[in-house]
One Martini backbone bead per residue (centre of mass of N, CA, C, O) as a GRO file, in nm:
protein
  170
    1ASP     BB    1   1.275  -3.709  -0.862
    2LYS     BB    2   1.370  -3.466  -0.646
    3SER     BB    3   1.669  -3.440  -0.719
    4ARG     BB    4   1.702  -3.387  -1.019
    5ARG     BB    5   1.470  -3.147  -1.052
    6ARG     BB    6   1.429  -2.903  -1.182
    7LEU     BB    7   1.356  -2.644  -1.418
    8GLU     BB    8   1.014  -2.602  -1.559
    9THR     BB    9   0.758  -2.736  -1.758
   10VAL     BB   10   0.392  -2.673  -1.732
   11LEU     BB   11   0.165  -2.838  -1.921
   12PHE     BB   12  -0.210  -2.808  -1.951
   13ALA     BB   13  -0.499  -2.929  -2.157
   14ILE     BB   14  -0.807  -2.836  -2.240
   15SER     BB   15  -1.064  -2.853  -2.415
   16GLY     BB   16  -1.318  -2.630  -2.605
   17ILE     BB   17  -1.444  -2.831  -2.803
   18ARG     BB   18  -1.703  -3.026  -2.937
   19ASP     BB   19  -1.605  -3.045  -3.192
   20GLU     BB   20  -1.373  -3.305  -3.365
   21LYS     BB   21  -1.292  -3.165  -3.639
   22ILE     BB   22  -1.118  -2.955  -3.443
   23GLU     BB   23  -0.830  -2.875  -3.361
   24ASN     BB   24  -0.637  -2.841  -3.126
   25GLY     BB   25  -0.549  -2.511  -2.932
   26PRO     BB   26  -0.468  -2.260  -2.802
   27ASP     BB   27  -0.731  -2.111  -2.899
   28ASN     BB   28  -0.910  -2.356  -2.790
   29MET     BB   29  -0.823  -2.399  -2.509
   30TYR     BB   30  -0.768  -2.488  -2.150
   31TRP     BB   31  -0.497  -2.336  -1.966
   32VAL     BB   32  -0.185  -2.412  -1.772
   33GLU     BB   33   0.100  -2.290  -1.681
   34PHE     BB   34   0.432  -2.397  -1.552
   35SER     BB   35   0.740  -2.193  -1.491
   36SER     BB   36   1.045  -2.226  -1.359
   37HIS     BB   37   1.210  -2.051  -1.608
   38LYS     BB   38   0.994  -1.790  -1.630
   39LYS     BB   39   0.829  -1.774  -1.362
   40THR     BB   40   0.554  -1.863  -1.436
   41ILE     BB   41   0.164  -1.827  -1.414
   42THR     BB   42  -0.060  -1.982  -1.671
   43VAL     BB   43  -0.435  -1.878  -1.707
   44HIS     BB   44  -0.637  -2.005  -1.999
   45THR     BB   45  -0.926  -1.907  -2.228
   46SER     BB   46  -1.184  -1.959  -2.413
   47LYS     BB   47  -1.419  -1.975  -2.779
   48GLY     BB   48  -1.527  -2.261  -2.834
   49ASP     BB   49  -1.768  -2.272  -2.677
   50GLY     BB   50  -1.948  -1.956  -2.650
   51GLU     BB   51  -1.757  -1.756  -2.527
   52PRO     BB   52  -1.706  -1.421  -2.489
   53TYR     BB   53  -1.456  -1.447  -2.342
   54ILE     BB   54  -1.116  -1.427  -2.298
   55TYR     BB   55  -0.891  -1.540  -2.015
   56ASP     BB   56  -0.600  -1.399  -1.801
   57ILE     BB   57  -0.346  -1.488  -1.649
   58GLN     BB   58  -0.035  -1.399  -1.470
   59ILE     BB   59   0.234  -1.470  -1.279
   60ASP     BB   60   0.521  -1.272  -1.243
   61ALA     BB   61   0.807  -1.319  -1.041
   62LYS     BB   62   1.007  -1.200  -1.188
   63ASN     BB   63   0.830  -0.892  -1.208
   64GLY     BB   64   0.613  -0.898  -0.972
   65ARG     BB   65   0.358  -0.971  -1.116
   66ILE     BB   66  -0.014  -0.947  -1.179
   67ILE     BB   67  -0.223  -1.050  -1.439
   68VAL     BB   68  -0.523  -0.926  -1.560
   69LYS     BB   69  -0.752  -1.039  -1.859
   70ASP     BB   70  -0.870  -0.990  -2.189
   71ASP     BB   71  -0.986  -0.985  -2.517
   72ILE     BB   72  -1.121  -0.627  -2.465
   73GLY     BB   73  -0.942  -0.436  -2.259
   74ASN     BB   74  -0.936  -0.568  -1.988
   75SER     BB   75  -0.733  -0.463  -1.654
   76ILE     BB   76  -0.531  -0.623  -1.402
   77LEU     BB   77  -0.268  -0.491  -1.204
   78LEU     BB   78   0.040  -0.576  -1.025
   79HIS     BB   79   0.296  -0.420  -0.897
   80SER     BB   80   0.521  -0.412  -0.661
   81ALA     BB   81   0.811  -0.296  -0.777
   82GLU     BB   82   0.626   0.003  -0.838
   83HIS     BB   83   0.372   0.031  -0.649
   84ARG     BB   84   0.126  -0.095  -0.820
   85ILE     BB   85  -0.260  -0.031  -0.948
   86ARG     BB   86  -0.431  -0.148  -1.219
   87ALA     BB   87  -0.682  -0.018  -1.396
   88THR     BB   88  -0.844  -0.115  -1.714
   89ASN     BB   89  -1.081  -0.054  -1.985
   90ALA     BB   90  -1.191  -0.086  -2.221
   91SER     BB   91  -1.262   0.269  -2.230
   92SER     BB   92  -1.005   0.372  -2.072
   93SER     BB   93  -1.040   0.386  -1.804
   94LEU     BB   94  -0.859   0.484  -1.498
   95ILE     BB   95  -0.685   0.320  -1.214
   96ASP     BB   96  -0.362   0.467  -1.070
   97ILE     BB   97  -0.167   0.347  -0.851
   98HIS     BB   98   0.178   0.468  -0.784
   99LYS     BB   99   0.271   0.501  -0.476
  100LYS     BB  100   0.156   0.834  -0.429
  101ILE     BB  101  -0.037   0.829  -0.653
  102ILE     BB  102  -0.372   0.919  -0.810
  103ASP     BB  103  -0.540   0.795  -1.147
  104ILE     BB  104  -0.783   0.932  -1.248
  105TYR     BB  105  -0.983   0.825  -1.616
  106ALA     BB  106  -1.255   0.985  -1.789
  107GLU     BB  107  -1.427   1.065  -2.043
  108ASP     BB  108  -1.711   1.140  -1.888
  109GLN     BB  109  -1.684   1.054  -1.567
  110VAL     BB  110  -1.732   1.116  -1.205
  111ASN     BB  111  -1.835   0.942  -0.953
  112ILE     BB  112  -1.943   1.042  -0.636
  113THR     BB  113  -2.089   0.841  -0.314
  114THR     BB  114  -2.117   1.026  -0.045
  115LYS     BB  115  -2.152   1.139   0.294
  116ARG     BB  116  -1.862   1.223   0.288
  117LEU     BB  117  -1.647   1.473   0.219
  118THR     BB  118  -1.294   1.502   0.202
  119VAL     BB  119  -1.025   1.783   0.102
  120LYS     BB  120  -0.681   1.741   0.156
  121THR     BB  121  -0.430   2.024   0.087
  122THR     BB  122  -0.089   2.183   0.098
  123ASP     BB  123  -0.167   2.349  -0.154
  124THR     BB  124  -0.361   2.256  -0.448
  125ILE     BB  125  -0.668   2.357  -0.658
  126HIS     BB  126  -0.792   2.253  -0.981
  127ASP     BB  127  -1.021   2.329  -1.193
  128ALA     BB  128  -1.227   2.407  -1.425
  129SER     BB  129  -1.277   2.533  -1.737
  130SER     BB  130  -1.572   2.569  -1.722
  131SER     BB  131  -1.709   2.460  -1.432
  132ILE     BB  132  -1.873   2.497  -1.111
  133THR     BB  133  -2.072   2.353  -0.915
  134THR     BB  134  -2.330   2.425  -0.581
  135LYS     BB  135  -2.519   2.243  -0.373
  136THR     BB  136  -2.619   2.410  -0.075
  137GLY     BB  137  -2.684   2.523   0.238
  138LYS     BB  138  -2.387   2.594   0.354
  139TYR     BB  139  -2.088   2.835   0.288
  140GLU     BB  140  -1.759   2.804   0.385
  141LEU     BB  141  -1.495   3.000   0.425
  142LYS     BB  142  -1.142   2.991   0.511
  143THR     BB  143  -0.908   3.273   0.460
  144ASP     BB  144  -0.625   3.471   0.380
  145SER     BB  145  -0.767   3.485   0.068
  146TYR     BB  146  -0.949   3.630  -0.177
  147LYS     BB  147  -1.044   3.569  -0.550
  148GLU     BB  148  -1.195   3.695  -0.821
  149ASN     BB  149  -1.341   3.612  -1.142
  150SER     BB  150  -1.592   3.801  -1.348
  151GLY     BB  151  -1.511   3.886  -1.605
  152SER     BB  152  -1.490   4.205  -1.539
  153LYS     BB  153  -1.528   4.128  -1.207
  154ASP     BB  154  -1.348   4.192  -0.935
  155VAL     BB  155  -1.308   4.035  -0.595
  156SER     BB  156  -1.098   4.139  -0.308
  157VAL     BB  157  -0.989   3.968  -0.015
  158GLY     BB  158  -0.784   4.049   0.260
  159GLY     BB  159  -0.709   3.977   0.567
  160ASN     BB  160  -0.976   4.125   0.819
  161TYR     BB  161  -1.170   4.067   0.624
  162SER     BB  162  -1.495   4.035   0.483
  163LEU     BB  163  -1.740   3.841   0.305
  164SER     BB  164  -2.076   3.984   0.191
  165VAL     BB  165  -2.346   3.777   0.050
  166SER     BB  166  -2.655   3.872  -0.067
  167GLY     BB  167  -2.908   3.733  -0.204
  168SER     BB  168  -3.001   3.608  -0.574
  169CYS     BB  169  -2.909   3.344  -0.767
  170GLY     BB  170  -2.989   3.340  -1.148
   0.00000   0.00000   0.00000
């Protein structure tokens, strides 16, 4: 009855197990919950029939976010109010796009493979604490000043000077 229906919570659940001796419950069922009380739609899977992972997908309209996650720690978050998209895996690697900042973290390595890579900054590039290795056919540096600290040897160039290095490095 359209005129009497207001806020509702409805749960549709189906069994996720074969064994008739086991009682159905939230942990071994596939279910979808629609709740205008909580302002959510949730989809849930189970591992009741040998599935390797459980998946949950939730649209949380009240808080303006969508969450996709599994039971081992992988997740994707879209948070509209926070202007955030965040992907995290079970190894704690992440990509977090939050407003005007993008964070990328991996404990071991981040690889970028492309035909052309351009990095532009209006402020600073911070170097690695251990080493930077560049293999290139040509290297060109355009700068107003240049200072290199290499052990006990310093090289500094400023103004309209040029710096040439020839020979080979071993």
